[in-house]
Short mmCIF file of C-alpha atoms in Angstrom, two decimals:
data_model
loop_
_atom_site.label_atom_id
_atom_site.label_comp_id
_atom_site.label_asym_id
_atom_site.label_seq_id
_atom_site.Cartn_x
_atom_site.Cartn_y
_atom_site.Cartn_z
CA MET D 1 87.48 132.08 109.34
CA VAL D 2 91.35 133.17 108.72
CA LEU D 3 91.64 135.43 111.72
CA GLN D 4 94.66 137.26 110.45
CA SER D 5 95.29 137.98 114.17
CA SER D 6 97.91 137.36 117.15
CA LEU D 7 100.75 138.50 115.11
CA LYS D 8 100.74 141.82 117.25
CA ASN D 9 100.36 139.91 120.33
CA CYS D 10 103.60 137.90 120.03
CA ARG D 11 104.59 137.31 123.21
CA GLN D 12 101.23 135.76 123.57
CA LEU D 13 101.50 133.34 120.85
CA SER D 14 104.99 132.05 122.46
CA CYS D 15 103.34 131.79 125.79
CA ILE D 16 100.27 129.74 123.92
CA LEU D 17 103.23 127.86 122.29
CA ARG D 18 105.91 126.62 124.78
CA THR D 19 103.72 126.87 128.23
CA PRO D 20 99.81 126.19 127.12
CA LYS D 21 98.92 126.45 130.86
CA ALA D 22 98.76 130.12 129.96
CA GLY D 23 95.57 131.15 129.63
CA PHE D 24 93.72 131.28 126.26
CA ARG D 25 91.24 129.41 127.02
CA SER D 26 89.64 129.12 123.82
CA THR D 27 92.61 127.66 122.34
CA SER D 28 92.98 124.70 125.18
CA GLY D 29 92.83 121.36 123.90
CA GLY D 30 93.86 122.61 120.59
CA LEU D 31 95.27 124.77 118.22
CA ILE D 32 94.99 125.60 114.58
CA ILE D 33 97.98 127.03 112.87
CA GLN D 34 98.83 128.34 109.40
CA SER D 35 101.96 129.42 108.05
CA VAL D 36 102.95 132.42 105.67
CA SER D 37 105.86 131.16 104.38
CA ASN D 38 105.67 129.34 101.57
CA ASP D 39 109.22 128.24 102.04
CA VAL D 40 109.95 124.62 102.33
CA TYR D 41 112.73 125.02 104.81
CA GLN D 42 110.92 127.29 106.85
CA ASN D 43 107.97 125.24 106.97
CA LEU D 44 109.78 121.85 108.12
CA ALA D 45 111.72 124.09 110.42
CA VAL D 46 108.49 124.78 111.95
CA GLU D 47 107.54 121.28 112.54
CA ASP D 48 110.86 120.66 114.07
CA TRP D 49 109.91 123.33 116.47
CA ILE D 50 107.07 122.52 117.70
CA HIS D 51 108.05 118.72 117.93
CA ASP D 52 111.26 119.88 119.76
CA HIS D 53 109.26 122.58 122.12
CA MET D 54 105.73 121.95 122.52
CA ASN D 55 104.09 120.53 125.25
CA LEU D 56 101.17 118.69 123.86
CA GLU D 57 99.88 116.29 127.07
CA ASN D 58 96.55 118.52 126.95
CA ARG D 59 96.54 119.47 123.74
CA GLN D 60 96.86 119.15 120.03
CA VAL D 61 97.83 121.18 117.28
CA LEU D 62 96.91 121.05 113.40
CA PHE D 63 99.77 123.06 111.11
CA LEU D 64 98.45 124.36 107.85
CA TRP D 65 101.26 125.34 105.03
CA ARG D 66 101.79 125.19 101.42
CA ASN D 67 105.12 125.12 99.51
CA SER D 68 106.53 127.08 96.43
CA PRO D 69 107.62 123.98 94.02
CA ALA D 70 109.86 121.56 95.75
CA VAL D 71 110.50 118.04 96.17
CA VAL D 72 110.51 116.71 99.27
CA ILE D 73 112.39 113.55 100.05
CA GLY D 74 111.74 110.73 103.08
CA ARG D 75 113.99 111.08 105.68
CA HIS D 76 116.01 107.58 104.78
CA GLN D 77 115.84 107.96 100.77
CA ASN D 78 118.22 108.88 98.02
CA PRO D 79 117.42 111.93 95.96
CA TRP D 80 119.20 109.94 93.11
CA GLN D 81 117.09 107.50 92.93
CA GLU D 82 114.08 109.65 93.02
CA CYS D 83 113.99 112.81 91.13
CA ASN D 84 115.50 114.41 88.57
CA PHE D 85 118.07 117.22 89.81
CA GLY D 86 118.33 118.07 86.01
CA LEU D 87 115.07 119.62 86.02
CA LEU D 88 115.18 120.57 89.27
CA ARG D 89 118.01 122.86 88.34
CA GLN D 90 116.48 124.01 85.36
CA LYS D 91 112.96 124.62 87.03
CA ASN D 92 114.30 126.17 89.96
CA ILE D 93 112.80 123.37 92.36
CA LYS D 94 114.24 123.09 95.40
CA LEU D 95 115.21 120.08 97.20
CA ALA D 96 114.49 118.99 101.04
CA ARG D 97 114.68 116.31 102.70
CA ARG D 98 111.87 115.91 105.93
CA ARG D 99 112.51 114.12 109.14
CA SER D 100 109.59 111.64 108.83
CA GLY D 101 109.91 108.41 106.70
CA GLY D 102 108.30 107.77 103.99
CA GLY D 103 108.04 108.32 100.41
CA THR D 104 109.18 111.23 97.94
CA VAL D 105 106.43 114.06 97.03
CA TYR D 106 106.58 117.29 95.04
CA HIS D 107 105.08 120.24 96.18
CA ASP D 108 103.93 123.77 94.86
CA LEU D 109 101.29 126.18 95.66
CA GLY D 110 98.43 123.74 94.67
CA ASN D 111 99.08 121.34 97.21
CA ILE D 112 98.65 121.53 101.01
CA ASN D 113 100.40 119.95 103.76
CA LEU D 114 98.80 119.47 106.99
CA THR D 115 100.65 118.30 110.27
CA PHE D 116 98.87 116.80 113.01
CA PHE D 117 101.03 116.84 116.34
CA THR D 118 100.36 114.87 119.24
CA THR D 119 101.73 112.93 122.15
CA ARG D 120 103.87 110.00 120.85
CA LYS D 121 100.09 107.79 122.84
CA LYS D 122 97.66 109.48 121.16
CA TYR D 123 99.40 109.31 117.80
CA GLU D 124 96.85 108.29 115.03
CA ARG D 125 97.29 108.43 111.36
CA MET D 126 93.75 106.66 110.80
CA GLU D 127 91.64 108.96 112.51
CA ASN D 128 93.67 112.11 111.00
CA LEU D 129 93.04 111.23 107.74
CA LYS D 130 89.14 110.15 108.17
CA LEU D 131 89.00 113.79 109.36
CA VAL D 132 90.27 114.82 106.50
CA VAL D 133 87.78 112.63 104.48
CA LYS D 134 85.22 113.41 106.44
CA ALA D 135 85.83 117.31 105.60
CA LEU D 136 86.22 116.69 102.26
CA LYS D 137 82.50 114.96 101.83
CA ALA D 138 81.24 117.40 103.83
CA LEU D 139 82.23 120.46 101.30
CA ARG D 140 81.05 117.76 98.33
CA PRO D 141 78.86 114.94 99.08
CA GLU D 142 79.22 113.26 96.03
CA LEU D 143 83.32 112.83 96.23
CA ASP D 144 84.60 109.78 96.29
CA VAL D 145 87.13 109.73 98.43
CA CYS D 146 88.37 107.38 100.93
CA VAL D 147 91.80 106.19 102.69
CA THR D 148 93.36 103.11 101.83
CA ASP D 149 95.41 101.06 104.47
CA ARG D 150 98.76 102.43 103.36
CA TYR D 151 97.61 105.74 104.62
CA ASP D 152 97.10 106.95 101.05
CA ILE D 153 93.91 108.80 100.42
CA LEU D 154 92.09 108.05 96.68
CA LEU D 155 89.73 109.98 94.90
CA ASP D 156 87.72 107.93 92.53
CA ARG D 157 88.94 104.47 93.88
CA GLN D 158 92.11 105.47 91.35
CA TYR D 159 94.22 108.56 92.25
CA LYS D 160 96.40 109.04 94.75
CA ILE D 161 95.30 113.00 96.17
CA SER D 162 97.60 112.41 99.41
CA GLY D 163 100.50 110.84 100.66
CA THR D 164 101.69 110.08 104.34
CA ALA D 165 104.37 110.20 106.63
CA ALA D 166 105.34 110.45 110.32
CA LYS D 167 107.24 110.79 112.74
CA LEU D 168 107.86 109.53 116.41
CA GLY D 169 109.66 111.62 119.35
CA ARG D 170 110.75 111.08 122.76
CA THR D 171 107.23 112.32 123.90
CA THR D 172 105.91 114.16 120.95
CA ALA D 173 104.53 112.42 117.60
CA TYR D 174 103.80 114.40 114.19
CA HIS D 175 101.72 112.89 111.12
CA HIS D 176 101.75 115.22 108.58
CA CYS D 177 100.52 114.53 104.46
CA THR D 178 99.88 115.93 101.66
CA LEU D 179 96.49 116.99 99.46
CA LEU D 180 96.68 117.66 95.67
CA CYS D 181 94.41 120.53 94.91
CA ASN D 182 95.41 122.35 91.97
CA ALA D 183 99.12 121.31 91.59
CA ASP D 184 100.80 121.03 87.92
CA LYS D 185 100.63 117.16 87.33
CA LEU D 186 103.11 117.76 84.22
CA VAL D 187 105.92 119.21 86.46
CA LEU D 188 105.32 116.63 89.12
CA SER D 189 105.22 113.85 87.28
CA SER D 190 108.53 115.23 85.12
CA VAL D 191 110.66 115.86 88.25
CA LEU D 192 109.81 113.00 89.83
CA LYS D 193 111.43 110.64 87.24
CA SER D 194 114.96 109.11 87.98
CA PRO D 195 117.12 109.15 85.01
CA TYR D 196 120.03 107.94 87.09
CA LYS D 197 121.10 104.39 85.86
CA GLY D 198 123.42 101.29 87.96
CA LEU D 199 122.32 102.60 91.36
CA LYS D 200 122.02 100.58 94.55
CA SER D 201 120.88 101.01 97.39
CA ASN D 202 119.10 100.28 100.63
CA ALA D 203 117.10 103.99 100.99
CA THR D 204 113.69 103.17 101.64
CA PRO D 205 112.20 103.82 98.01
CA SER D 206 109.00 105.77 97.03
CA VAL D 207 105.88 103.77 95.55
CA PRO D 208 104.86 105.70 92.55
CA ALA D 209 100.90 105.68 92.00
CA SER D 210 98.59 107.82 89.66
CA VAL D 211 97.58 111.30 90.33
CA LYS D 212 94.92 113.70 90.25
CA ASN D 213 94.34 117.26 91.68
CA LEU D 214 90.59 117.84 93.73
CA PHE D 215 90.44 120.72 91.47
CA GLU D 216 89.63 118.21 88.04
CA GLU D 217 86.36 116.55 89.60
CA ASP D 218 85.45 119.93 90.79
CA PRO D 219 86.88 123.85 90.12
CA SER D 220 85.87 125.36 92.87
CA LEU D 221 87.62 122.84 95.45
CA THR D 222 90.12 125.58 95.72
CA CYS D 223 93.42 125.87 98.49
CA GLU D 224 91.40 128.07 100.66
CA VAL D 225 88.02 125.94 100.50
CA LEU D 226 89.73 122.54 101.58
CA LEU D 227 91.97 124.69 104.22
CA ASP D 228 88.75 126.28 105.56
CA ALA D 229 86.61 122.97 105.63
CA ILE D 230 89.67 120.77 107.05
CA ALA D 231 90.24 123.64 110.05
CA GLU D 232 86.66 123.68 110.46
CA GLU D 233 86.44 119.70 110.99
CA TYR D 234 89.27 119.94 113.16
CA ALA D 235 88.06 122.35 115.44
CA THR D 236 84.75 120.74 115.77
CA GLN D 237 86.32 117.33 116.32
CA HIS D 238 88.60 118.72 119.32
CA HIS D 239 85.80 121.11 120.36
CA ILE D 240 87.87 124.10 119.71
CA ASP D 241 87.70 127.66 118.24
CA HIS D 242 87.79 127.87 114.91
CA ARG D 243 89.79 130.51 114.34
CA ILE D 244 93.20 129.81 112.58
CA THR D 245 96.62 131.52 113.63
CA LEU D 246 98.54 132.77 111.30
CA ILE D 247 102.73 132.15 112.05
CA ASN D 248 105.66 133.36 110.76
CA PRO D 249 108.53 131.18 110.34
CA ALA D 250 110.89 133.58 110.37
CA ASP D 251 110.00 135.20 113.55
CA GLU D 252 112.70 134.06 116.37
CA THR D 253 110.42 135.84 118.84
CA VAL D 254 107.61 133.75 118.52
CA LEU D 255 109.97 130.46 117.94
CA PRO D 256 113.18 130.94 119.23
CA GLY D 257 115.95 129.06 117.24
CA ILE D 258 113.84 128.55 114.01
CA GLY D 259 116.30 130.37 112.10
CA ASN D 260 118.90 127.65 112.96
CA LYS D 261 116.43 124.56 112.48
CA THR D 262 115.56 126.31 108.75
CA LYS D 263 119.60 126.32 108.04
CA GLU D 264 120.59 122.50 109.09
CA LEU D 265 117.81 121.72 106.92
CA GLN D 266 119.49 123.53 103.89
CA THR D 267 122.80 122.32 104.64
CA TRP D 268 124.56 119.65 102.05
CA GLU D 269 125.11 117.83 104.91
CA TRP D 270 121.30 116.82 105.61
CA VAL D 271 119.86 117.04 102.08
CA TYR D 272 122.58 115.38 100.57
CA GLY D 273 124.70 113.73 103.25
CA LYS D 274 122.77 111.84 104.82
CA THR D 275 121.79 109.71 102.05
CA PRO D 276 122.14 106.10 102.77
CA LYS D 277 125.45 104.63 101.40
CA PHE D 278 125.01 103.31 97.95
CA SER D 279 127.05 102.25 94.77
CA VAL D 280 126.81 103.41 90.61
CA SER D 281 127.52 100.69 88.42
CA THR D 282 127.21 101.85 84.83
CA CYS D 283 128.11 101.77 81.63
CA PHE D 284 127.58 104.60 78.72
CA ASN D 285 128.71 105.42 75.24
CA MET D 286 130.98 108.66 74.01
CA ALA D 287 130.36 109.44 70.34
CA TYR D 288 133.86 111.23 69.62
CA LYS D 289 134.97 111.87 65.86
CA ASP D 290 134.51 108.59 64.19
CA SER D 291 134.02 106.32 67.03
CA VAL D 292 131.86 105.28 70.02
CA LEU D 293 133.57 104.34 72.93
CA ASP D 294 132.52 102.43 76.15
CA VAL D 295 133.10 103.66 79.44
CA LYS D 296 132.40 101.71 82.41
CA VAL D 297 132.29 103.08 85.89
CA ASP D 298 131.75 102.14 89.65
CA MET D 299 131.71 104.59 92.25
CA ASP D 300 130.70 103.63 95.85
CA VAL D 301 129.17 106.95 97.96
CA LYS D 302 128.45 107.16 101.65
CA HIS D 303 127.28 110.51 102.95
CA GLY D 304 126.88 111.82 99.72
CA ARG D 305 130.85 111.76 99.39
CA ILE D 306 132.94 109.47 96.89
CA GLU D 307 134.00 106.63 99.10
CA ALA D 308 135.45 104.87 96.41
CA CYS D 309 135.76 105.21 92.15
CA ASN D 310 136.72 103.20 89.28
CA VAL D 311 136.66 104.37 85.78
CA HIS D 312 137.28 102.19 82.53
CA LEU D 313 137.89 103.25 79.63
CA PRO D 314 139.16 102.05 76.40
CA GLU D 315 143.26 102.09 76.63
CA HIS D 316 145.33 105.01 75.72
CA TRP D 317 142.24 107.36 74.82
CA LEU D 318 143.19 109.30 77.41
CA PRO D 319 146.99 109.50 79.73
CA PRO D 320 146.38 107.04 82.04
CA ALA D 321 147.79 109.00 84.67
CA LEU D 322 145.55 111.56 84.38
CA CYS D 323 142.74 109.12 84.49
CA SER D 324 144.45 107.76 87.70
CA GLU D 325 144.83 111.21 88.90
CA LEU D 326 140.83 111.72 88.04
CA VAL D 327 140.07 108.73 90.21
CA LYS D 328 141.90 109.83 93.12
CA SER D 329 140.47 112.88 92.88
CA LEU D 330 137.02 112.10 92.79
CA THR D 331 137.61 109.48 96.17
CA GLY D 332 136.78 111.97 99.13
CA SER D 333 134.57 114.45 96.91
CA LYS D 334 131.04 115.35 97.45
CA PHE D 335 129.25 113.00 94.53
CA CYS D 336 127.99 116.30 93.31
CA PRO D 337 128.25 117.88 89.81
CA LYS D 338 129.67 121.34 91.22
CA GLU D 339 132.53 119.35 93.10
CA THR D 340 133.26 117.83 90.05
CA THR D 341 133.54 120.32 87.75
CA THR D 342 135.87 122.04 89.73
CA LEU D 343 138.29 119.31 90.41
CA ALA D 344 138.03 118.61 86.39
CA THR D 345 138.71 121.67 85.71
CA ALA D 346 141.72 122.07 88.35
CA LEU D 347 143.35 118.57 87.01
CA LEU D 348 142.96 120.01 82.90
CA ARG D 349 145.23 123.69 84.10
CA VAL D 350 148.16 120.91 84.75
CA CYS D 351 147.99 119.30 81.69
CA PRO D 352 149.78 120.16 78.44
CA GLN D 353 148.01 122.18 76.23
CA ASP D 354 146.49 119.82 73.39
CA ASP D 355 143.41 120.69 72.22
CA GLU D 356 142.47 117.05 71.04
CA LEU D 357 143.47 115.66 74.79
CA HIS D 358 141.55 118.82 76.45
CA SER D 359 138.11 117.78 74.21
CA ARG D 360 138.70 114.43 75.35
CA TRP D 361 139.26 115.04 78.71
CA ASN D 362 136.39 117.62 78.71
CA LEU D 363 133.64 114.85 77.19
CA LEU D 364 134.58 111.83 79.83
CA CYS D 365 133.99 114.84 82.41
CA GLU D 366 130.39 115.45 81.17
CA ASN D 367 129.21 112.35 81.37
CA MET D 368 130.72 111.31 84.76
CA ILE D 369 128.47 114.83 85.83
CA MET D 370 125.75 113.45 84.11
CA LEU D 371 125.56 110.53 86.45
CA MET D 372 125.38 112.95 89.45
CA ALA G 1 122.08 90.67 132.82
CA ARG G 2 119.84 92.92 130.18
CA LYS G 3 118.81 95.93 131.39
CA PHE G 4 115.75 98.43 130.25
CA THR G 5 115.12 102.04 130.14
CA ASP G 6 111.25 103.65 130.09
CA LYS G 7 112.02 104.68 126.19
CA HIS G 8 111.92 100.47 125.23
CA GLU G 9 115.50 100.01 124.95
CA TRP G 10 117.83 97.59 126.34
CA ILE G 11 121.30 97.03 127.00
CA SER G 12 123.90 93.91 127.90
CA VAL G 13 127.40 94.66 129.51
CA GLU G 14 130.27 92.58 129.02
CA ASN G 15 133.81 93.55 129.83
CA GLY G 16 132.80 97.24 129.80
CA ILE G 17 130.99 96.85 126.50
CA GLY G 18 127.16 97.50 126.13
CA THR G 19 125.30 96.04 123.71
CA VAL G 20 122.06 98.56 123.14
CA GLY G 21 118.87 97.59 121.19
CA ILE G 22 114.98 98.06 121.23
CA SER G 23 112.34 95.77 123.50
CA ASN G 24 110.08 93.45 122.22
CA PHE G 25 107.34 95.86 123.22
CA ALA G 26 109.07 98.36 120.93
CA GLN G 27 109.19 96.14 117.89
CA GLU G 28 105.82 95.37 118.18
CA ALA G 29 104.46 98.90 118.99
CA LEU G 30 107.24 100.55 115.69
CA GLY G 31 105.90 97.39 113.03
CA ASP G 32 107.81 96.10 110.08
CA ILE G 33 111.04 98.02 110.14
CA VAL G 34 112.13 98.80 106.73
CA TYR G 35 115.52 101.17 107.52
CA CYS G 36 117.97 101.40 110.46
CA SER G 37 119.91 104.59 110.53
CA LEU G 38 122.72 104.02 113.22
CA PRO G 39 125.82 106.01 113.89
CA GLU G 40 129.29 105.87 113.04
CA VAL G 41 131.73 104.10 115.05
CA GLY G 42 133.87 106.23 117.13
CA THR G 43 131.04 108.41 117.26
CA LYS G 44 131.01 110.08 121.15
CA LEU G 45 127.07 109.48 122.80
CA ASN G 46 125.46 111.53 125.90
CA LYS G 47 122.98 110.05 127.71
CA HIS G 48 119.55 111.01 125.98
CA ASP G 49 121.25 112.12 122.65
CA GLU G 50 119.35 110.79 119.28
CA PHE G 51 121.96 108.08 118.15
CA GLY G 52 119.59 107.05 114.97
CA ALA G 53 116.40 106.00 113.68
CA LEU G 54 114.52 103.14 112.80
CA GLU G 55 111.75 103.92 110.12
CA SER G 56 109.34 101.26 110.10
CA VAL G 57 105.76 101.13 108.39
CA LYS G 58 104.79 103.28 110.91
CA ALA G 59 107.18 105.87 111.06
CA ALA G 60 110.31 107.27 111.67
CA SER G 61 111.11 106.87 114.94
CA GLU G 62 114.11 108.28 116.83
CA LEU G 63 116.40 105.99 119.09
CA TYR G 64 117.86 107.64 122.27
CA CYS G 65 121.41 107.02 124.11
CA PRO G 66 120.40 105.29 127.47
CA PHE G 67 123.81 105.99 128.46
CA SER G 68 127.15 108.37 127.68
CA GLY G 69 129.79 106.75 125.90
CA GLU G 70 131.61 106.00 122.59
CA VAL G 71 130.03 104.11 119.97
CA THR G 72 132.39 101.11 118.98
CA GLU G 73 130.55 98.77 116.97
CA ILE G 74 127.46 99.09 114.81
CA ASN G 75 125.19 95.73 113.70
CA ALA G 76 126.13 95.51 109.64
CA ALA G 77 123.29 93.07 109.41
CA LEU G 78 120.84 95.36 109.57
CA ALA G 79 121.73 97.38 106.47
CA ASP G 80 120.43 94.73 104.44
CA ASN G 81 117.82 93.15 106.72
CA PRO G 82 116.36 95.73 108.82
CA GLY G 83 113.38 93.14 109.55
CA LEU G 84 116.46 91.43 111.90
CA VAL G 85 115.28 93.62 114.74
CA ASN G 86 111.78 92.74 114.89
CA LYS G 87 112.41 89.24 114.10
CA SER G 88 115.23 89.13 117.14
CA CYS G 89 115.36 92.27 119.05
CA TYR G 90 117.26 90.80 122.17
CA GLN G 91 120.07 88.73 119.79
CA ASP G 92 120.57 89.17 115.84
CA GLY G 93 118.67 92.47 116.05
CA TRP G 94 121.00 94.48 118.15
CA LEU G 95 121.60 97.94 116.98
CA ILE G 96 124.82 99.09 118.72
CA LYS G 97 127.87 98.62 120.60
CA MET G 98 129.41 101.53 123.06
CA THR G 99 131.69 101.49 126.28
CA ALA G 100 129.43 101.68 128.76
CA GLU G 101 128.93 103.68 131.66
CA LEU G 102 126.01 102.18 133.29
CA ASP G 103 124.08 103.94 136.24
CA ASP G 104 120.08 103.49 136.98
CA LEU G 105 118.34 101.08 134.48
CA MET G 106 115.68 98.97 135.00
CA ASN G 107 116.21 95.18 135.26
CA GLU G 108 113.90 92.52 133.66
CA ASP G 109 111.23 92.68 136.30
CA ALA G 110 110.96 96.53 136.51
CA TYR G 111 110.74 97.09 133.49
CA GLU G 112 107.59 94.21 132.99
CA LYS G 113 106.03 96.42 135.42
CA TYR G 114 106.72 99.45 133.80
CA ILE G 115 104.94 98.47 130.70
CA LYS G 116 101.92 97.11 132.41
CA SER G 117 101.86 100.94 134.44
CA ILE G 118 102.05 102.39 130.60
CA GLU G 119 99.50 100.45 128.79
CA ASP G 120 96.71 101.26 130.77
#
C-alpha cells in the first residue's frame, strides 16, 4: 500500500499541497503523507509548513512520521524539569521543542507519530483517536485498547501507548499523537527522569505514566503493519485513495521555505530560550580533601539566560573577589554547561598559578555545571 | 468602549493605550488555560503578528495582534494564575497593553452577530 511515488512528480505534489483545487481528483477530500526522514527537526518543520501553507478547507491531511532517538518537549515546558541532559548527550539523543502544547515524550524508530490536519472548525481529537483504536482493533480484535478523557490511548486499561498534543492556528489546526510499537522503554524511562533539584517554575508539567509497547502484546505488530492499518482506516473514513505519498522534508521545491523552518527549530533560542522563567534554589556538598563543604546556589533563569545569581560558599574557601567575578560573569550568560565552562576557564586564566586555588575552583565549577 | 476582531480578541482604548484580551466565546472554546505566553514589554507588533500563545487543556492556541503598536505592559498576574483568562476575560484576565492605532474593528453588537453567524 505504500506508494513509492510522486517524488518524480514534484511539481504535481507541490501543486496539491498548495493549491488543492488543481486537479488530482483521487486525493480530493484528503491526503495521506509519510516522511522519508527520521530527523525530528525536519519532521516538525513539515508540520509547521503544512500548518502555514496548506489550504485545508475541503481536505484533511494525515501525516505519518518516525524519528531517530529524540526527546520532544511541549511548547511551554522546561527541559531541565523534564529530562536528563547528561544522558541525552551521552546517548546522542536530540532535544526538540514542538509548537503544540502538552507534555514530554521520547521518540525512537519504534514509535510512530500521527498528525491530523484539519481546519480549526473541524478540529476533533477524540474522533482521531477513535480512528486509531478502530484501526488497531481491526488488526487484532482481541486488543484491549481505549481512549481516556485525557486523550491518552491505554493498553489493558493500564499502560499508556499514546499521548496527544495539539495546536490551533488562525484557520488550521493539528492534533498529533504518538504510538508505541517497539520503542526502547529502558532508555525512555531513564531519559525522562530529571535529576535537577530545586527548580521552581510555572512551566506546564508532564504527567508521568507507565508505558508499554504494542509489540509486547503481539510481536507481529510492527511499525509498518500499524502505519498501514491506520492509513487504511483514515482512507476509508475520508473516502479517499488508500495511497500514501512519500514526502522529503529536505526538498525545497516541494516545500519552499522548509529549510528555514527546520533551522529555527534547532536554534538555542527556540529549544532552550523559550523556557518559561524559572528559578533554581539548591544546596550541594563538595568533598574536598578532608572536609565536606556546603554550597548554596540561587539562580533566576529567563529566556534560558541567568538573570540573577547567588553562590554561598564557606567564607574564604575561595578568594571573595573571584567569587563575585564568577557571579558577575554568570549573570546574563546562558544557563548552559558549555558557556559556563568557557567563562569559568577564562576567569581562571587571570588567577595566580596556584594549584590549590585551581583545584578548588574546578571543583566548584564542575558542581555548578552539573546543575545545568 | 470595547471593540472586537474576528479572531475573538477584544481591545479597549484609553489615552492612546489599548488593552487586549480574548472574548468569552474564545475562553469557553479554549477550555481551562494552563499557560499564557506573552511578549516582552517594548516588542513592536504589526497587525496580524503572532504575539503569544495560550495553552489550554485543548491545545496551544496562537494569539494574533489586532492592530499595530508597541507593547507597554503585560498582565503579570497570569504567570501564576493563567485561569484568570477563563474567570474574568474582560477584566482581570487582560493579556497585554499596547500603543494603539485602531482601525476597522467590530463593536459589541456587530461581534455578537458575527458569533451567531459562525456558529451555524
